[in-house]
PDB file of C-alpha atoms in Angstrom:
ATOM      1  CA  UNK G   1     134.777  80.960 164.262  1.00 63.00           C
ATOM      2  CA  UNK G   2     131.005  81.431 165.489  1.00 91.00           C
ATOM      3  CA  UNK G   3     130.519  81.071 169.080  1.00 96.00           C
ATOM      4  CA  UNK G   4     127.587  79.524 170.570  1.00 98.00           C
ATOM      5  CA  UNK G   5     126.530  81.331 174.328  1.00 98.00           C
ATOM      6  CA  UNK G   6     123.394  79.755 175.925  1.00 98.00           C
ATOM      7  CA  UNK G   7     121.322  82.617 177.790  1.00 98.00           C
ATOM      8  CA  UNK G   8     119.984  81.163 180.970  1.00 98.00           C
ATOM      9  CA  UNK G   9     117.314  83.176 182.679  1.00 98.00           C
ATOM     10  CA  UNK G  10     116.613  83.492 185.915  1.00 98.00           C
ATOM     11  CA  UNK G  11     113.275  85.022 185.997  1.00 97.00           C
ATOM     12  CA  UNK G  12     110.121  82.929 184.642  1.00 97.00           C
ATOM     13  CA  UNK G  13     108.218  85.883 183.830  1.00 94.00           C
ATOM     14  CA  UNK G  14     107.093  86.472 180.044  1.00 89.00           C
ATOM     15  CA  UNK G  15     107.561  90.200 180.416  1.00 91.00           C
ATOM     16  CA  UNK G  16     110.471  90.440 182.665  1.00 96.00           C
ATOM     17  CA  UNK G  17     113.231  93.142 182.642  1.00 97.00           C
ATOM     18  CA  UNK G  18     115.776  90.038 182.518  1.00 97.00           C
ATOM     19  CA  UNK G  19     114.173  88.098 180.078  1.00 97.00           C
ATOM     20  CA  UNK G  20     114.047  91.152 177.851  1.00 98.00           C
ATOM     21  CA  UNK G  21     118.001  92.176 178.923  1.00 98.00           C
ATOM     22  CA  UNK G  22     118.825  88.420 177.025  1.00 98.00           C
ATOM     23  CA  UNK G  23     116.611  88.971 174.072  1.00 98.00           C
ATOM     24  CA  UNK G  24     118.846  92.281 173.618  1.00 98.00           C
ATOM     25  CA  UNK G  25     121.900  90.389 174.201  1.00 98.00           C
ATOM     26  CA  UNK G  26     120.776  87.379 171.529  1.00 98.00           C
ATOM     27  CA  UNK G  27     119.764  90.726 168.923  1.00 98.00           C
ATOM     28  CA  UNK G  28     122.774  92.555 169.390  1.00 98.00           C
ATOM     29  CA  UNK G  29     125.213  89.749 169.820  1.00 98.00           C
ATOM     30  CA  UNK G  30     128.930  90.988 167.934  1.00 97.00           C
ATOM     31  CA  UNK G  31     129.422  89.511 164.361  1.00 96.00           C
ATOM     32  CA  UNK G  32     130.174  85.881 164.630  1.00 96.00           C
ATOM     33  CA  UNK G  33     128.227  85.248 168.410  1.00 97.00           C
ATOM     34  CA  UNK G  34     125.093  83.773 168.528  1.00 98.00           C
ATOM     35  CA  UNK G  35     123.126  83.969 171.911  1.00 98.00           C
ATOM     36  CA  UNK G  36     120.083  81.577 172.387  1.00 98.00           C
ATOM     37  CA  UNK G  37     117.798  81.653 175.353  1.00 98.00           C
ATOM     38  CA  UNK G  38     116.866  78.878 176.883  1.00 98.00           C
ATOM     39  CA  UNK G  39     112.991  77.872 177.313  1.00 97.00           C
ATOM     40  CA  UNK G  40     112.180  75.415 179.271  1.00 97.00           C
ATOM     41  CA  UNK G  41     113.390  75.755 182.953  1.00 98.00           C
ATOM     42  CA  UNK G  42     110.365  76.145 184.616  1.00 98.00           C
ATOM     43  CA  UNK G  43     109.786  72.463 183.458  1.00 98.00           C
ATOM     44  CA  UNK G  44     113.154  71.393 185.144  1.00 98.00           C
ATOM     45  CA  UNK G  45     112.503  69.522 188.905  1.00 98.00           C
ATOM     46  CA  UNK G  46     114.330  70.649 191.747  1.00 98.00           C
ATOM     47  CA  UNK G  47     118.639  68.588 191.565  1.00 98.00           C
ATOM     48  CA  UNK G  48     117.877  65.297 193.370  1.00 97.00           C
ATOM     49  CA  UNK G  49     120.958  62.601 193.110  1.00 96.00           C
ATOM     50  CA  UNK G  50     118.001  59.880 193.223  1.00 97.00           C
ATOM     51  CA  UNK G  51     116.717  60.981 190.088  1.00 97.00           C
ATOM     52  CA  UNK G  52     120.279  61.907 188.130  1.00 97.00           C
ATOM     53  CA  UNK G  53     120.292  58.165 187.145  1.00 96.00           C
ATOM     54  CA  UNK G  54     119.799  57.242 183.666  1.00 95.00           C
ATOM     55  CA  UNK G  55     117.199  55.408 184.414  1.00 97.00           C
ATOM     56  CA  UNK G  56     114.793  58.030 186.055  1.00 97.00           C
ATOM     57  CA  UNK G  57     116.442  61.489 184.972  1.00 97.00           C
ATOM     58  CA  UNK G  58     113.323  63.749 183.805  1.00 98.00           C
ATOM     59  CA  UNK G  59     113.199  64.650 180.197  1.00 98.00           C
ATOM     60  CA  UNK G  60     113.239  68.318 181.107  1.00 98.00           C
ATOM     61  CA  UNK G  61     116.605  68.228 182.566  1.00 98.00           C
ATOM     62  CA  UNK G  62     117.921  65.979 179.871  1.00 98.00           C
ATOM     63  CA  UNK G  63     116.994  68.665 177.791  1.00 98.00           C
ATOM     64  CA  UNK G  64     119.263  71.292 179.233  1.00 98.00           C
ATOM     65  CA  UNK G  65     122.068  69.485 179.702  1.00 98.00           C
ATOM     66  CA  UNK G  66     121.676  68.731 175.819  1.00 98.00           C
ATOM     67  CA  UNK G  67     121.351  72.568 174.885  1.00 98.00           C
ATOM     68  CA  UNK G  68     124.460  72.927 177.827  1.00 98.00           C
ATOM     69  CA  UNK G  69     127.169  70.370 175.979  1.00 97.00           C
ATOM     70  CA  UNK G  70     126.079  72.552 172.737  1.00 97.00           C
ATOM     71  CA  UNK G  71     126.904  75.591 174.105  1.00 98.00           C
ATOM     72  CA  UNK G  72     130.264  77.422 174.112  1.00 97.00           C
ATOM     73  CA  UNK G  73     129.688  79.556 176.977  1.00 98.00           C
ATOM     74  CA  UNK G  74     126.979  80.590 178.815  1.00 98.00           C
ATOM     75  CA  UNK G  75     125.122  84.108 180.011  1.00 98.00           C
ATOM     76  CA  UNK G  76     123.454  83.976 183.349  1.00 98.00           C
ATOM     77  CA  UNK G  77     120.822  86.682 183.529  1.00 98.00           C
ATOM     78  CA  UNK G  78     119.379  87.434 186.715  1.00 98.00           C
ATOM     79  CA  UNK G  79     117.168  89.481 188.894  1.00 97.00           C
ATOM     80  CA  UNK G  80     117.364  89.817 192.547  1.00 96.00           C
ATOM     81  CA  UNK G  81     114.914  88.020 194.824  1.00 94.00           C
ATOM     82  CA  UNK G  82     114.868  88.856 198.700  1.00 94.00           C
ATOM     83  CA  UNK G  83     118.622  90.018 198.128  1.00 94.00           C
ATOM     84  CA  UNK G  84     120.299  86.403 196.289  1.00 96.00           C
ATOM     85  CA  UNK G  85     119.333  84.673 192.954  1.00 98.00           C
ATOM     86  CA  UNK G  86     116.235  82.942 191.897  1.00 98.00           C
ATOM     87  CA  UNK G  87     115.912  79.384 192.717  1.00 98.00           C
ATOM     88  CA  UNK G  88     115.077  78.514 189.159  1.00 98.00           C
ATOM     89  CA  UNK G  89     118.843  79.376 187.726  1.00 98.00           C
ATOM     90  CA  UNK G  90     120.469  78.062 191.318  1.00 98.00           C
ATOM     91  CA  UNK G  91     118.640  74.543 190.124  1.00 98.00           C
ATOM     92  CA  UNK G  92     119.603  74.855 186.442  1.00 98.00           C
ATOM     93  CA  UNK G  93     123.439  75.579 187.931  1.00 98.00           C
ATOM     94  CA  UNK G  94     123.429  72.667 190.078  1.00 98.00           C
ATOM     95  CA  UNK G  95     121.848  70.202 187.487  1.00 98.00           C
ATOM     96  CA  UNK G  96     124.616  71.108 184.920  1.00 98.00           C
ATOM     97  CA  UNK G  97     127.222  71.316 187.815  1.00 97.00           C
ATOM     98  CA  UNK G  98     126.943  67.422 187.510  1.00 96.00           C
ATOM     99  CA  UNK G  99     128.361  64.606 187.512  1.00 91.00           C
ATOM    100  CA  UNK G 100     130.671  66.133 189.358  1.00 86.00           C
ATOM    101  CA  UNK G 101     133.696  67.669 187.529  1.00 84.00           C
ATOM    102  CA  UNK G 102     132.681  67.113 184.189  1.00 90.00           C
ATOM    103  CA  UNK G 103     129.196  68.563 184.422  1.00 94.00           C
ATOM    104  CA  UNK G 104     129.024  71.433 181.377  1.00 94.00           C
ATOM    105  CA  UNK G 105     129.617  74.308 183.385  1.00 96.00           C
ATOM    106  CA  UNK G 106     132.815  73.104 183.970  1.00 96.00           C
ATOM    107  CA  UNK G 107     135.526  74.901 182.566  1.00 95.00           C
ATOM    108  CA  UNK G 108     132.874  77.071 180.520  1.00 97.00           C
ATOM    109  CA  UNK G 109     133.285  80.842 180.184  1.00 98.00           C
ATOM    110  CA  UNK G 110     130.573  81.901 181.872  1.00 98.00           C
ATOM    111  CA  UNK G 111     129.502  85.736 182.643  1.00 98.00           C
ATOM    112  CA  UNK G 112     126.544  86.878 184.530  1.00 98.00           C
ATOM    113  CA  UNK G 113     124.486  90.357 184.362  1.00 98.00           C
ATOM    114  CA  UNK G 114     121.024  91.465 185.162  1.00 98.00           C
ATOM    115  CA  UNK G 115     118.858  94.296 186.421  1.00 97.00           C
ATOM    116  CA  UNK G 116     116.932  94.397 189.034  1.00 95.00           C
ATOM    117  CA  UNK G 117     114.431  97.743 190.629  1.00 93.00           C
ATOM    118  CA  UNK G 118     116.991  98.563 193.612  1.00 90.00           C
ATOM    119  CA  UNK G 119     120.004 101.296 193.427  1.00 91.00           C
ATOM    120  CA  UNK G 120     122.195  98.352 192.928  1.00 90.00           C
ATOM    121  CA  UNK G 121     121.308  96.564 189.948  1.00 93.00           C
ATOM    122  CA  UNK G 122     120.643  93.269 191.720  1.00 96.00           C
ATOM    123  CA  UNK G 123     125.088  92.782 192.427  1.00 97.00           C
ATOM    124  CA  UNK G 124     123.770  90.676 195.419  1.00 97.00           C
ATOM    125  CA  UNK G 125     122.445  88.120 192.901  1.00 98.00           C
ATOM    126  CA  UNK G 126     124.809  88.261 190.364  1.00 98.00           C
ATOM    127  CA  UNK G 127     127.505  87.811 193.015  1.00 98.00           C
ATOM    128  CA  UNK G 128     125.611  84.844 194.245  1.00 98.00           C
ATOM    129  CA  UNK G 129     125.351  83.768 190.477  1.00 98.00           C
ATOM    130  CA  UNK G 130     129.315  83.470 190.217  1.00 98.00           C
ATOM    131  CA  UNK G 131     130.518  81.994 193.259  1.00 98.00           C
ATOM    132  CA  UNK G 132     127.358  79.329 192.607  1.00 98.00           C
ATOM    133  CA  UNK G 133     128.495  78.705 188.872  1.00 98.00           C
ATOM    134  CA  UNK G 134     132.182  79.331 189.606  1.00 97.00           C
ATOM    135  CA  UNK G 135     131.949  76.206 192.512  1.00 96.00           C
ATOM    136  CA  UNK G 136     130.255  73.796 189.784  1.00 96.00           C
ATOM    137  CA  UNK G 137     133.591  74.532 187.280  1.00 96.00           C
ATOM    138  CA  UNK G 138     132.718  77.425 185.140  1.00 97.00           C
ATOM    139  CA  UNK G 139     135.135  79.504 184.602  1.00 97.00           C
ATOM    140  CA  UNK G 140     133.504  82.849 185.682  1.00 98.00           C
ATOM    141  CA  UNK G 141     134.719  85.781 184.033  1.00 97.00           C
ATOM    142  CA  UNK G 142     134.781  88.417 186.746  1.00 93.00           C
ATOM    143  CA  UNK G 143     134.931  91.535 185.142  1.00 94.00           C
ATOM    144  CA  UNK G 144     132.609  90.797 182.617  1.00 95.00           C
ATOM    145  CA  UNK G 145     129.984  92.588 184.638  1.00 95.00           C
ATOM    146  CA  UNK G 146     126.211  94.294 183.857  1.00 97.00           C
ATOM    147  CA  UNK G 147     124.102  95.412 186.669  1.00 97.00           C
ATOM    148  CA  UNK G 148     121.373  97.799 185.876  1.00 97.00           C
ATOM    149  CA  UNK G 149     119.510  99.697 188.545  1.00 96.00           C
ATOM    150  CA  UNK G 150     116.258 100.933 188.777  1.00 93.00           C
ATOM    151  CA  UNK G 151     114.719  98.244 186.232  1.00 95.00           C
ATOM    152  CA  UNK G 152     110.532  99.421 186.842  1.00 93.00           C
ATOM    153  CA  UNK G 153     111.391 103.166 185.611  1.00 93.00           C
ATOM    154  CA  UNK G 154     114.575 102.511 183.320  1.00 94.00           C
ATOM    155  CA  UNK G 155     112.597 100.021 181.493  1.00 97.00           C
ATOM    156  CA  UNK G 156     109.312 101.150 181.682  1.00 93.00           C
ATOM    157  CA  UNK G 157     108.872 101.894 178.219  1.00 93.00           C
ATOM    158  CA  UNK G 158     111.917 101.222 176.540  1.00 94.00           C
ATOM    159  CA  UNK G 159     113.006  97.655 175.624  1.00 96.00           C
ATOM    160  CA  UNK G 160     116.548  96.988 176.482  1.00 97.00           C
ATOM    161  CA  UNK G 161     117.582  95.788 172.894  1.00 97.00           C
ATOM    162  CA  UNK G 162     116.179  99.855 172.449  1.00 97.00           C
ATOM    163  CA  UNK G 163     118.268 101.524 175.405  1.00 96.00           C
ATOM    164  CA  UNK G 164     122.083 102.263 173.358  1.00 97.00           C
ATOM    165  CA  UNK G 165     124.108 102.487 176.802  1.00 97.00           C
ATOM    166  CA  UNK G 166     122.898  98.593 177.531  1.00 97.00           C
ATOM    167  CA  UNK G 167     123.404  97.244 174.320  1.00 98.00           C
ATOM    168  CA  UNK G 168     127.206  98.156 174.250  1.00 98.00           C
ATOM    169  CA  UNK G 169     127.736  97.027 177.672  1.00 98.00           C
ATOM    170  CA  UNK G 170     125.548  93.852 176.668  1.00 98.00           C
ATOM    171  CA  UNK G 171     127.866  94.122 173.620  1.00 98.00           C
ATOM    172  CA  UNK G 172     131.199  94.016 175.902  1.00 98.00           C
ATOM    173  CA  UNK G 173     130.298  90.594 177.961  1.00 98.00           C
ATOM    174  CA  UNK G 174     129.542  89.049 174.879  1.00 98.00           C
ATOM    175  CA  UNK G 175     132.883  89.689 173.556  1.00 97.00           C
ATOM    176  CA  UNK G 176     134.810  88.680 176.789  1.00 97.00           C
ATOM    177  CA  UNK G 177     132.830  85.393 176.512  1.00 97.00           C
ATOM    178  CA  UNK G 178     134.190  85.067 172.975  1.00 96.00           C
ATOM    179  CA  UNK G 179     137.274  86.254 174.130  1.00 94.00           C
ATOM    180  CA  UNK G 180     137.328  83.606 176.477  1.00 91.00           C
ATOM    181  CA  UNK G 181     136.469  80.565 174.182  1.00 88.00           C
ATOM    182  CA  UNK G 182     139.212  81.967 171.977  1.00 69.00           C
ATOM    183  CA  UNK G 183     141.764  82.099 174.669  1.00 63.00           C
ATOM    184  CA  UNK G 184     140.947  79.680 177.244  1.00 55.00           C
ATOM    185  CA  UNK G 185     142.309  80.150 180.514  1.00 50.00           C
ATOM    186  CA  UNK G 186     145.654  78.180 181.320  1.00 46.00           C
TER     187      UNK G 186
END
């Protein structure tokens, strides 16, 4: 069975820590897991019910939902901004939290991880992350957890798909999220 995980991104930044934490997860992805990132949600307008109508729904958010309903599960990566999540992945959540119920998020395994410059790892925003994605149906897998600290200097000059000890954590999620597509919760 090959499992599908969408990588959503929370920071828009070519070079950013996050970004480069998914392309390690999408290179290093176990046998049988394929991880794509998602480009594209910069180009996504802020979740307005006016314009969720099929009638004036913008093409950009369209095409996530369409890359969503392909997806098996899906890998929220995120950094920490002013201590919570970036707006960009809160807006991606809440356009595939709808319509309401059977948005696809819902029922989805669905991890989050990240790194972020602080001592923490950026927790604050992945914890924000799970509750958000959690409320719009996913089912959150809570203890399949990354959060590296100290992104600037851990990073610096080493790629993440490079650094051994966050590939085989990056390794671990991805297997709970296969784990969980396997063996759905009851």
């Amino acid at each position: 069975m090959s499992v599908h995980i969408l990588a959503l991104v929370g920071s828009l930044r070519s070079g950013s820590h996050n970004r480069q934490l998914a392309e390690a997860a999408a290179k290093h992805a176990p046998e049988g897991v394929e991880v794509t990132l998602y480009e594209g949600l910069a180009e996504v307008p802020f979740y307005n019910e006016d314009i969720d109508t099929d009638e004036n729904r913008p093409a950009a958010a369209t095409r996530l939902r369409a890359a969503a309903a392909d997806a098996d599960a899906f890998l929220l990566v995120t950094p920490e901004y002013n201590g919570t999540m970036p707006a960009v992945l809160k807006n991606a959540i809440d356009w595939l939290s709808r319509p309401f119920g059977a948005g696809a998020l819902a029922g989805s395994p669905t991890a989050v991880v990240g790194t972020a410059f602080g001592q923490y790892g950026g927790v604050w925003a992945q914890d924000d992350a799970r509750k958000s994605a959690g409320i719009a149906g996913a089912t959150v897998l809570e203890d399949a957890k990354l959060a590296i600290p100290g992104s600037v200097t851990r990073f610096a000059e080493t790629h993440p798909a490079d650094d051994t000890e966050a590939v085989t954590q990056l390794r671990q999620v991805l297997g709970a999220l296969a784990a969980g597509i396997e063996a759905p919760a009851a």
